[in-house]
Each structure stands twice: as C-alpha cells, then as structure tokens.
Amino acid sequence: MPPSPARPLLEAPLHELIALLYKQFNRLLAQAGISLSTQEVAELAAAAAERRPLPPDAERIRERLAELIRESEQELQTRFQMSFAQALATDMSAVSGWETTAEFLELANHKSNAELRISAASTLLLMLGDSRFAHHAYAVIEDDNGQMDVDACLARRGLCHCAQVPPLAEDWLAQVKTALPPTG
C-alpha cells in the first residue's frame, strides 16, 4: 500500500494543526460571540501545543465546540437514525429517504457536514486538552481502517497529544487507549 499523502500531518507542528482546525470553526464560534484575532488564535494554539495554561477564551471555545458536536450528533440521530460511528461506516447509497438527485445531494451534504463537524471538533477539543469526546476520534481511526487519511491523522494527533503519547510511536493506539480508555 502506498504511503498516505496525509501522513506528514503526524509530524507537522501541532500549533499549526490547532490553528488550522480552529479556522474551520471561526464562523460558528463568531456566531456564539467568540471571535479571536489571528494573533490570539496563534497564542491559543501555542499554549495548547506546549501544554501551558490556555487563554481565558479557551473554556468558552471548548463549550461551543461541545455544543456543535452535540448538535451534529442530534442531526445524525434525527435525520438518519445513526450514531456518529454508524454514519461514518454507512455509505450514502445505503441511506433512504430521497427520490430525486437534489434530495440525495441535500441528504449527503447534511450527513457529511455533521460527520466533519464532529470529527474536527472532537479532534480540536483533544488538542485543547478536553477528552470528553475522544470516542469520536476513536471512531474516526476505526473507520479509517489503517489508511491514515487527513481526518484519521488529525484524530491520531489529537488523541496522542491529549494522552501525551508520541504520534509516531509503534504502539501509539495501545498507549493512547491505556491513557484515555474508549468510552461513549
């Protein structure tokens, strides 16, 4: 199997990954009254990467990310009757409730957006030291089945950072599961 093009994410500076993930939520955080400047995002990312105390807005950010995860979980449950792990493992061709191409595309968009929000937000939370949604990162890793796509590489980095395990360790997953037992 050829190496994954996402694999360099395992060695990328963590503060850059945190800032990148944060930017994905900029608009949704701003809607909740959380608006950080580029410099403030860089400071938050550096503090989290170095495991230093986080800036005052960090708790509000974590709580808003948790709300977004819960909203997306509810979206998957209500619209598709699936958990996040089930949604990841379910191809859109197996989803019913559509008759036209437009309806199919709308459903696919809702499913994909919810999955991406849950994956990215749970990973960012891990990078910010919050493991309450670690089970979603484990689901991303499991669904990836060793391919190490972008989402899986980021989830791995988040899990490893939160568990204080080197992301390139041969037995990284076993070490992470010992430090952060899968729940949820």
Short mmCIF file of C-alpha atoms in Angstrom, two decimals:
data_model
loop_
_atom_site.label_atom_id
_atom_site.label_comp_id
_atom_site.label_asym_id
_atom_site.label_seq_id
_atom_site.Cartn_x
_atom_site.Cartn_y
_atom_site.Cartn_z
CA MET A 1 0.00 0.00 0.00
CA PRO A 2 1.45 3.44 -0.92
CA PRO A 3 2.05 5.86 1.94
CA SER A 4 -0.81 8.23 2.72
CA PRO A 5 -0.36 11.80 1.49
CA ALA A 6 -1.82 12.87 4.86
CA ARG A 7 0.97 11.13 6.79
CA PRO A 8 3.07 14.34 7.08
CA LEU A 9 0.36 15.60 9.44
CA LEU A 10 1.79 13.19 12.01
CA GLU A 11 4.98 15.27 12.10
CA ALA A 12 3.58 18.75 11.41
CA PRO A 13 3.96 21.30 14.20
CA LEU A 14 0.97 20.80 16.49
CA HIS A 15 0.34 24.52 16.94
CA GLU A 16 -0.17 24.81 13.17
CA LEU A 17 -2.71 21.98 13.20
CA ILE A 18 -4.58 23.54 16.12
CA ALA A 19 -4.75 26.90 14.32
CA LEU A 20 -5.90 25.17 11.13
CA LEU A 21 -8.69 23.32 12.94
CA TYR A 22 -9.70 26.46 14.81
CA LYS A 23 -10.11 28.32 11.50
CA GLN A 24 -12.64 25.68 10.39
CA PHE A 25 -14.86 26.83 13.26
CA ASN A 26 -14.20 30.58 13.02
CA ARG A 27 -17.65 31.45 11.69
CA LEU A 28 -19.52 29.12 14.05
CA LEU A 29 -17.55 30.40 17.04
CA ALA A 30 -18.11 34.02 15.99
CA GLN A 31 -21.87 33.36 15.87
CA ALA A 32 -21.57 32.45 19.55
CA GLY A 33 -19.72 35.69 20.31
CA ILE A 34 -16.24 34.14 20.28
CA SER A 35 -14.01 36.00 17.88
CA LEU A 36 -10.25 35.68 18.14
CA SER A 37 -7.72 37.60 16.11
CA THR A 38 -5.08 35.73 14.14
CA GLN A 39 -2.61 36.54 16.93
CA GLU A 40 -4.98 35.25 19.62
CA VAL A 41 -5.51 32.01 17.68
CA ALA A 42 -1.72 31.63 17.39
CA GLU A 43 -1.35 32.20 21.16
CA LEU A 44 -4.10 29.67 21.94
CA ALA A 45 -2.53 27.13 19.58
CA ALA A 46 0.97 27.60 21.01
CA ALA A 47 -0.26 27.32 24.60
CA ALA A 48 -2.24 24.17 23.85
CA ALA A 49 0.62 22.58 21.90
CA GLU A 50 3.04 23.29 24.74
CA ARG A 51 0.52 22.25 27.43
CA ARG A 52 0.68 25.68 29.04
CA PRO A 53 -2.36 27.32 30.65
CA LEU A 54 -4.80 28.36 27.95
CA PRO A 55 -6.08 31.91 27.42
CA PRO A 56 -9.35 32.95 29.11
CA ASP A 57 -11.49 32.34 26.00
CA ALA A 58 -10.45 28.68 25.85
CA GLU A 59 -13.25 27.44 28.09
CA ARG A 60 -15.90 29.23 26.02
CA ILE A 61 -14.33 27.77 22.88
CA ARG A 62 -14.38 24.26 24.33
CA GLU A 63 -18.02 24.60 25.39
CA ARG A 64 -19.10 25.90 21.99
CA LEU A 65 -17.25 23.05 20.26
CA ALA A 66 -19.01 20.60 22.58
CA GLU A 67 -22.37 22.18 21.68
CA LEU A 68 -21.56 21.84 17.97
CA ILE A 69 -20.72 18.18 18.47
CA ARG A 70 -23.96 17.54 20.35
CA GLU A 71 -25.97 19.39 17.67
CA SER A 72 -24.30 17.31 14.95
CA GLU A 73 -24.87 14.08 16.89
CA GLN A 74 -28.54 15.07 17.14
CA GLU A 75 -28.64 15.82 13.41
CA LEU A 76 -27.32 12.35 12.58
CA GLN A 77 -29.70 10.69 15.04
CA THR A 78 -32.79 12.63 13.99
CA ARG A 79 -32.26 12.70 10.24
CA PHE A 80 -30.53 9.34 9.74
CA GLN A 81 -31.17 7.37 12.97
CA MET A 82 -27.42 6.83 13.28
CA SER A 83 -24.68 7.49 15.77
CA PHE A 84 -21.52 9.17 14.52
CA ALA A 85 -19.70 5.83 14.25
CA GLN A 86 -22.62 4.32 12.33
CA ALA A 87 -22.76 7.31 9.99
CA LEU A 88 -19.05 7.04 9.23
CA ALA A 89 -19.47 3.36 8.39
CA THR A 90 -22.56 3.92 6.21
CA ASP A 91 -22.19 4.81 2.56
CA MET A 92 -24.75 7.28 1.23
CA SER A 93 -26.01 4.65 -1.22
CA ALA A 94 -27.45 2.81 1.81
CA VAL A 95 -29.38 5.88 3.01
CA SER A 96 -33.04 6.08 2.11
CA GLY A 97 -35.48 8.98 2.24
CA TRP A 98 -34.74 10.56 -1.10
CA GLU A 99 -36.33 10.35 -4.53
CA THR A 100 -34.58 12.98 -6.62
CA THR A 101 -30.93 13.73 -7.18
CA ALA A 102 -31.40 17.06 -5.42
CA GLU A 103 -32.83 15.30 -2.34
CA PHE A 104 -29.94 12.83 -2.38
CA LEU A 105 -27.40 15.63 -2.58
CA GLU A 106 -29.10 17.53 0.23
CA LEU A 107 -29.06 14.45 2.50
CA ALA A 108 -25.44 13.70 1.58
CA ASN A 109 -24.50 17.28 2.43
CA HIS A 110 -26.22 17.12 5.83
CA LYS A 111 -24.56 13.79 6.66
CA SER A 112 -21.12 14.90 5.52
CA ASN A 113 -21.28 18.25 7.33
CA ALA A 114 -22.34 16.61 10.60
CA GLU A 115 -19.58 14.00 10.32
CA LEU A 116 -16.94 16.63 9.55
CA ARG A 117 -18.06 18.89 12.40
CA ILE A 118 -17.94 16.02 14.88
CA SER A 119 -14.57 14.75 13.65
CA ALA A 120 -12.86 18.14 13.55
CA ALA A 121 -14.41 19.49 16.77
CA SER A 122 -13.62 16.38 18.79
CA THR A 123 -10.04 16.45 17.47
CA LEU A 124 -9.66 20.15 18.30
CA LEU A 125 -11.06 19.53 21.77
CA LEU A 126 -8.46 16.81 22.32
CA MET A 127 -5.73 19.21 21.21
CA LEU A 128 -7.12 21.72 23.72
CA GLY A 129 -6.86 19.11 26.48
CA ASP A 130 -10.53 18.06 26.59
CA SER A 131 -11.12 14.33 26.14
CA ARG A 132 -14.90 14.09 26.70
CA PHE A 133 -15.50 13.32 23.00
CA ALA A 134 -12.43 11.12 22.49
CA HIS A 135 -14.75 8.27 21.49
CA HIS A 136 -15.44 10.15 18.26
CA ALA A 137 -11.72 10.32 17.46
CA TYR A 138 -11.52 6.58 18.09
CA ALA A 139 -14.45 6.10 15.67
CA VAL A 140 -12.59 8.10 13.00
CA ILE A 141 -9.48 5.94 13.50
CA GLU A 142 -11.52 2.73 13.37
CA ASP A 143 -13.43 3.77 10.26
CA ASP A 144 -10.18 4.75 8.54
CA ASN A 145 -9.01 1.13 8.75
CA GLY A 146 -5.31 1.99 8.67
CA GLN A 147 -5.40 4.22 5.58
CA MET A 148 -4.47 7.33 7.60
CA ASP A 149 -6.50 9.88 5.68
CA VAL A 150 -6.48 13.53 6.81
CA ASP A 151 -9.24 13.11 9.40
CA ALA A 152 -7.61 10.00 10.85
CA CYS A 153 -4.17 11.61 11.02
CA LEU A 154 -5.64 14.63 12.79
CA ALA A 155 -7.62 12.40 15.17
CA ARG A 156 -4.43 10.46 15.90
CA ARG A 157 -2.57 13.69 16.66
CA GLY A 158 -5.38 14.85 18.95
CA LEU A 159 -5.56 11.56 20.83
CA CYS A 160 -1.77 11.35 21.14
CA HIS A 161 -1.46 14.94 22.33
CA CYS A 162 -4.17 14.57 24.95
CA ALA A 163 -2.74 11.23 26.14
CA GLN A 164 0.85 12.53 25.95
CA VAL A 165 1.89 9.73 23.59
CA PRO A 166 4.31 10.29 20.68
CA PRO A 167 2.22 10.14 17.48
CA LEU A 168 4.89 8.15 15.67
CA ALA A 169 5.21 5.50 18.41
CA GLU A 170 4.83 1.98 17.00
CA ASP A 171 2.12 1.15 19.55
CA TRP A 172 0.60 4.62 19.75
CA LEU A 173 -3.00 3.38 19.76
CA ALA A 174 -2.44 0.91 22.60
CA GLN A 175 -0.69 3.61 24.63
CA VAL A 176 -3.49 6.10 23.95
CA LYS A 177 -6.19 3.59 24.88
CA THR A 178 -4.39 2.96 28.16
CA ALA A 179 -4.23 6.69 28.94
CA LEU A 180 -7.68 7.53 27.51
CA PRO A 181 -9.87 4.42 27.68
CA PRO A 182 -12.50 4.48 24.94
CA THR A 183 -15.95 5.35 26.28
CA GLY A 184 -19.14 6.79 24.87
#
